[in-house]
Amino acid sequence: MSSSAAETSSMFYSIILPSTIHNKMLRIPPKFVGQFGDELSSVAKLAVPDGRVWQVGLTKFGRKIWFHQGWQNFVESQSISAGYFLLFKYEKNSIFRVLIFDMTACEIDYPYEDDMACEMCVEISEEQFKHEAELLSRKRKMEDGLERDEPNAEPDLLVSLRKSGIYITEKYKELYSTEELERAVYTARAFKATNPKPNPLFMIIWKANDKPCREVYAPARFAYQYVDEDSKSVEVQAPSGRKWSLGIHWRATGGFFLAKGWAGVSDYVHLTEGDICIFELVRHQDVVFKLHVFHQ
């Protein structure tokens, strides 16, 4: 494995969801555990860019590992809340360098505390950490290893996604499972991290339908704000660059479906049940969408 590949494999993102805050623990992604779990001790060290390190106990159950004892101290000290996402860079010897990003996908200003007497926190040289912090900052758009922490579905999913500039149908609870909704949040955060200033977006979780013309719905709020109600068709561009002109069917209550021609698009990009599609409005006047597909 090249040094670049090794570096990538030792990094992972974690999204902080309400259940993470409630449970006061954070699960380490299974893929990472599969690669490095055997070398983790019972206590990990979490280092932030201001030079401080937190000692956090690890709880292990089979092949599952959580940051647990001391995790809440770390969360409170950094004012971490639901919607934040954290980038972990593993440094061996159970040491993780951590970058923290808020709801706007911007790195936080790390709070400094004068009282360094806490048994869970020790100080290291800022000089020692500077190089790694700069490296992680350049890497922060990477989306490798987004963790799924098995939370309950967020009750404010619509608000959470809209803060990321992504629209989803208001009937999401009726259409999608808890697991699918969690994946939607992770995908949205990853997309924002790699596209900090995207065009207007809406998202679907693809499900096969007897009527393909009902498989893709552009939410009413999105359609009202960005698409002229007189529009009769749109263009969709696949990741490969291939383009389709699709008819659209407006609903009386707002929003529209991609109608005639969508079946050809879904076949071309090999959609399967549960895949996530993000439609990025790249041109307003003639309504052109760029399709981003995230397979399960």
Coordinates of C-alpha atoms in Angstrom, one line a residue:
M1 CA 0.0 0.0 0.0
S2 CA 1.3 3.5 -0.9
S3 CA 1.9 6.0 1.9
S4 CA -1.0 8.0 0.5
A5 CA -3.4 5.1 0.6
A6 CA -2.2 4.2 4.1
E7 CA -2.8 7.8 5.2
T8 CA -6.3 7.8 3.8
S9 CA -7.3 4.4 5.4
S10 CA -6.3 5.7 8.8
M11 CA -8.8 8.6 8.7
F12 CA -12.5 8.6 9.2
Y13 CA -15.4 11.1 9.7
S14 CA -18.1 10.8 12.3
I15 CA -21.3 12.8 12.3
I16 CA -22.6 13.8 15.7
L17 CA -26.3 13.0 15.8
P18 CA -28.8 13.6 18.7
S19 CA -28.4 10.0 19.9
T20 CA -24.6 10.4 20.1
I21 CA -25.1 13.3 22.5
H22 CA -27.8 11.4 24.5
N23 CA -25.8 8.2 24.7
K24 CA -22.6 10.0 25.7
M25 CA -20.5 7.7 23.5
L26 CA -19.4 7.4 19.9
R27 CA -18.9 4.2 17.9
I28 CA -15.8 3.9 15.8
P29 CA -16.6 2.8 12.2
P30 CA -16.5 -0.9 11.6
K31 CA -14.1 -0.5 8.6
F32 CA -11.6 1.2 10.8
V33 CA -12.0 -1.3 13.5
G34 CA -11.4 -4.1 11.0
Q35 CA -8.1 -2.5 10.1
F36 CA -6.8 -1.1 13.4
G37 CA -9.0 -2.5 16.2
D38 CA -6.6 -5.1 17.4
E39 CA -3.9 -2.5 18.2
L40 CA -6.2 -0.1 20.2
S41 CA -5.6 -0.2 23.9
S42 CA -8.3 0.3 26.5
V43 CA -7.7 4.1 26.5
A44 CA -7.4 6.4 23.5
K45 CA -5.9 9.9 23.3
L46 CA -7.8 12.6 21.3
A47 CA -5.6 15.6 20.3
V48 CA -7.1 18.9 19.0
P49 CA -5.2 21.6 17.2
D50 CA -4.7 23.8 20.3
G51 CA -2.3 21.2 21.6
R52 CA -4.5 19.6 24.3
V53 CA -5.1 15.8 24.6
W54 CA -8.1 14.0 26.2
Q55 CA -7.8 10.5 27.5
V56 CA -11.0 8.6 26.6
G57 CA -11.8 5.0 27.6
L58 CA -12.7 2.5 24.9
T59 CA -15.6 0.1 25.4
K60 CA -15.3 -3.0 23.3
F61 CA -18.0 -5.6 22.5
G62 CA -17.0 -8.2 20.0
R63 CA -15.8 -6.3 16.9
K64 CA -17.6 -3.1 18.0
I65 CA -15.7 -0.3 19.7
W66 CA -16.9 3.0 21.2
F67 CA -15.3 6.1 22.6
H68 CA -16.9 6.0 26.0
Q69 CA -15.5 7.0 29.4
G70 CA -14.3 10.6 29.2
W71 CA -16.0 11.1 25.8
Q72 CA -18.6 13.5 27.3
N73 CA -15.8 15.6 28.9
F74 CA -14.3 16.0 25.4
V75 CA -17.7 16.9 23.8
E76 CA -18.5 19.5 26.5
S77 CA -15.1 21.1 26.4
Q78 CA -15.3 21.6 22.7
S79 CA -19.0 22.6 22.7
I80 CA -19.8 19.9 20.2
S81 CA -23.5 19.5 19.4
A82 CA -25.7 17.5 17.0
G83 CA -25.0 18.3 13.4
Y84 CA -21.2 18.7 13.9
F85 CA -18.8 16.3 12.2
L86 CA -15.4 15.3 13.3
L87 CA -12.4 14.1 11.3
F88 CA -10.2 11.6 13.1
K89 CA -6.6 10.9 12.0
Y90 CA -5.1 7.8 13.6
E91 CA -1.5 8.2 14.7
K92 CA -0.8 4.7 16.1
N93 CA -0.5 3.9 19.8
S94 CA -4.2 4.7 20.3
I95 CA -3.6 8.4 19.5
F96 CA -6.1 10.3 17.3
R97 CA -5.7 13.8 15.9
V98 CA -9.2 15.4 15.7
L99 CA -10.6 18.3 13.7
I100 CA -14.1 19.6 14.5
F101 CA -16.5 21.2 12.0
D102 CA -19.8 22.9 12.8
M103 CA -23.1 22.9 11.0
T104 CA -21.7 25.3 8.3
A105 CA -19.0 22.7 7.5
C106 CA -16.4 25.2 8.8
E107 CA -13.7 24.3 11.3
I108 CA -14.5 25.6 14.8
D109 CA -12.4 28.0 16.9
Y110 CA -11.1 25.7 19.5
P111 CA -12.0 27.0 23.0
Y112 CA -9.0 27.3 25.4
E113 CA -9.4 26.6 29.1
D114 CA -7.0 28.1 31.6
D115 CA -7.6 25.2 34.1
M116 CA -5.5 22.4 32.8
A117 CA -5.7 20.4 36.0
C118 CA -8.4 18.0 34.7
E119 CA -7.2 14.4 34.9
M120 CA -8.7 13.7 31.5
C121 CA -6.7 16.4 29.8
V122 CA -3.0 16.9 29.3
E123 CA -1.1 19.4 27.2
I124 CA 1.3 18.7 24.4
S125 CA 3.4 21.0 22.3
E126 CA 1.4 23.1 19.7
E127 CA 4.6 23.0 17.6
Q128 CA 4.4 19.3 17.6
F129 CA 0.8 19.3 16.3
K130 CA 1.0 22.2 13.8
H131 CA 2.1 20.1 10.9
E132 CA -0.5 17.5 11.4
A133 CA -3.3 20.0 11.8
E134 CA -2.4 21.7 8.5
L135 CA -2.3 18.3 6.8
L136 CA -5.8 17.4 8.2
S137 CA -7.1 20.8 7.1
R138 CA -6.2 20.0 3.5
K139 CA -7.8 16.6 3.9
R140 CA -11.0 17.7 5.5
K141 CA -13.0 17.4 2.3
M142 CA -12.3 13.7 2.1
E143 CA -15.4 11.6 2.7
D144 CA -13.7 8.2 3.4
G145 CA -15.3 6.2 6.2
L146 CA -18.3 8.2 7.3
E147 CA -19.4 6.5 10.5
R148 CA -22.9 5.2 11.1
D149 CA -23.7 5.3 14.8
E150 CA -27.1 3.5 14.8
P151 CA -29.1 6.5 16.1
N152 CA -32.8 7.1 15.9
A153 CA -34.0 9.2 13.0
E154 CA -33.6 12.9 13.6
P155 CA -36.9 14.6 14.2
D156 CA -35.6 17.7 12.6
L157 CA -34.1 16.0 9.5
L158 CA -35.6 18.5 7.1
V159 CA -34.1 21.5 9.0
S160 CA -30.8 19.7 9.3
L161 CA -30.6 19.0 5.6
R162 CA -31.8 22.5 4.6
K163 CA -29.0 24.0 6.7
S164 CA -26.7 22.0 4.4
G165 CA -28.6 23.5 1.4
I166 CA -30.2 20.1 0.5
Y167 CA -34.0 19.6 0.1
I168 CA -35.8 16.3 0.6
T169 CA -39.5 15.5 0.4
E170 CA -41.6 16.6 3.4
K171 CA -43.0 13.0 3.6
Y172 CA -39.7 11.5 4.3
K173 CA -40.9 9.7 7.4
E174 CA -43.6 7.9 5.4
L175 CA -41.2 6.9 2.6
Y176 CA -37.9 6.1 4.2
S177 CA -36.6 3.8 7.0
T178 CA -34.6 5.1 9.9
E179 CA -31.5 3.5 8.5
E180 CA -32.1 5.2 5.1
L181 CA -32.6 8.6 6.8
E182 CA -29.4 8.3 8.7
R183 CA -27.5 7.5 5.4
A184 CA -29.2 10.6 3.9
V185 CA -27.7 12.8 6.7
Y186 CA -24.2 11.3 6.3
T187 CA -24.3 11.6 2.5
A188 CA -25.4 15.3 2.8
R189 CA -22.5 16.1 5.1
A190 CA -20.0 14.3 2.9
F191 CA -21.3 16.1 -0.2
K192 CA -21.1 19.5 1.6
A193 CA -17.6 18.7 2.7
T194 CA -16.4 18.0 -0.8
N195 CA -18.6 20.8 -2.3
P196 CA -18.4 23.7 0.2
K197 CA -20.4 26.1 -2.1
P198 CA -22.7 23.9 -4.1
N199 CA -25.6 24.9 -6.4
P200 CA -29.2 24.3 -5.2
L201 CA -29.8 20.6 -4.4
F202 CA -32.5 18.1 -3.7
M203 CA -32.1 14.5 -2.6
I204 CA -34.0 11.3 -3.0
I205 CA -33.5 7.8 -1.7
W206 CA -34.3 5.7 -4.7
K207 CA -37.0 3.1 -4.5
A208 CA -38.3 1.1 -7.5
N209 CA -41.9 2.0 -8.4
D210 CA -44.4 0.4 -10.8
K211 CA -44.6 3.9 -12.3
P212 CA -41.0 5.1 -12.9
C213 CA -42.5 8.6 -13.5
R214 CA -43.1 8.7 -9.7
E215 CA -39.7 7.7 -8.6
V216 CA -38.1 11.1 -8.5
Y217 CA -39.9 14.0 -6.8
A218 CA -38.5 17.5 -6.5
P219 CA -39.8 18.9 -3.2
A220 CA -42.3 21.8 -3.3
R221 CA -40.0 24.2 -1.4
F222 CA -37.1 23.5 -3.8
A223 CA -39.3 23.8 -7.0
Y224 CA -41.0 27.0 -5.9
Q225 CA -37.7 28.7 -5.2
Y226 CA -35.6 27.5 -8.1
V227 CA -37.7 26.3 -11.0
D228 CA -40.2 28.3 -13.1
E229 CA -43.6 26.8 -12.9
D230 CA -44.0 27.1 -16.6
S231 CA -41.2 24.7 -17.2
K232 CA -42.2 21.5 -19.0
S233 CA -38.9 19.7 -19.2
V234 CA -35.4 19.5 -17.6
E235 CA -32.1 18.2 -18.6
V236 CA -30.3 15.6 -16.4
Q237 CA -26.6 14.9 -16.7
A238 CA -25.2 11.6 -15.5
P239 CA -21.8 11.5 -13.7
S240 CA -20.3 10.2 -17.0
G241 CA -21.5 13.4 -18.8
R242 CA -24.3 11.7 -20.8
K243 CA -27.4 13.9 -20.9
W244 CA -31.2 13.3 -21.1
S245 CA -34.1 15.6 -21.7
L246 CA -36.9 14.6 -19.3
G247 CA -40.5 15.8 -19.1
I248 CA -41.7 16.9 -15.8
H249 CA -45.1 16.6 -14.1
W250 CA -46.2 19.3 -11.7
R251 CA -48.2 18.4 -8.7
A252 CA -51.2 20.6 -7.8
T253 CA -49.9 20.9 -4.3
G254 CA -46.4 22.0 -5.5
G255 CA -43.2 20.2 -6.6
F256 CA -42.8 18.0 -9.6
F257 CA -41.9 14.5 -10.7
L258 CA -39.3 13.7 -13.4
A259 CA -41.6 11.9 -15.8
K260 CA -40.9 10.6 -19.3
G261 CA -37.4 9.3 -19.8
W262 CA -36.3 8.8 -16.2
A263 CA -36.4 5.0 -16.5
G264 CA -33.6 5.3 -19.0
V265 CA -31.5 7.3 -16.6
S266 CA -32.0 5.0 -13.7
D267 CA -31.0 2.0 -15.8
Y268 CA -27.9 3.8 -17.1
V269 CA -26.6 4.7 -13.7
H270 CA -27.5 1.2 -12.3
L271 CA -29.7 2.4 -9.4
T272 CA -30.7 -0.2 -6.8
E273 CA -33.1 0.0 -3.9
G274 CA -31.8 2.5 -1.3
D275 CA -29.2 4.3 -3.5
I276 CA -29.1 8.0 -2.8
C277 CA -29.3 10.6 -5.6
I278 CA -28.5 14.2 -5.3
F279 CA -29.8 16.5 -8.1
E280 CA -27.6 19.6 -8.4
L281 CA -29.2 22.6 -10.3
V282 CA -26.2 23.7 -12.4
R283 CA -28.1 26.0 -14.8
H284 CA -31.3 27.9 -13.8
Q285 CA -32.6 29.4 -17.0
D286 CA -32.9 26.1 -19.0
V287 CA -33.1 23.9 -15.8
V288 CA -30.1 21.6 -16.0
F289 CA -29.4 19.1 -13.2
K290 CA -26.2 17.3 -12.5
L291 CA -26.9 13.9 -11.0
H292 CA -24.7 12.6 -8.2
V293 CA -25.3 8.9 -7.3
F294 CA -24.2 7.3 -3.9
H295 CA -24.7 3.5 -4.1
Q296 CA -25.2 1.5 -1.0

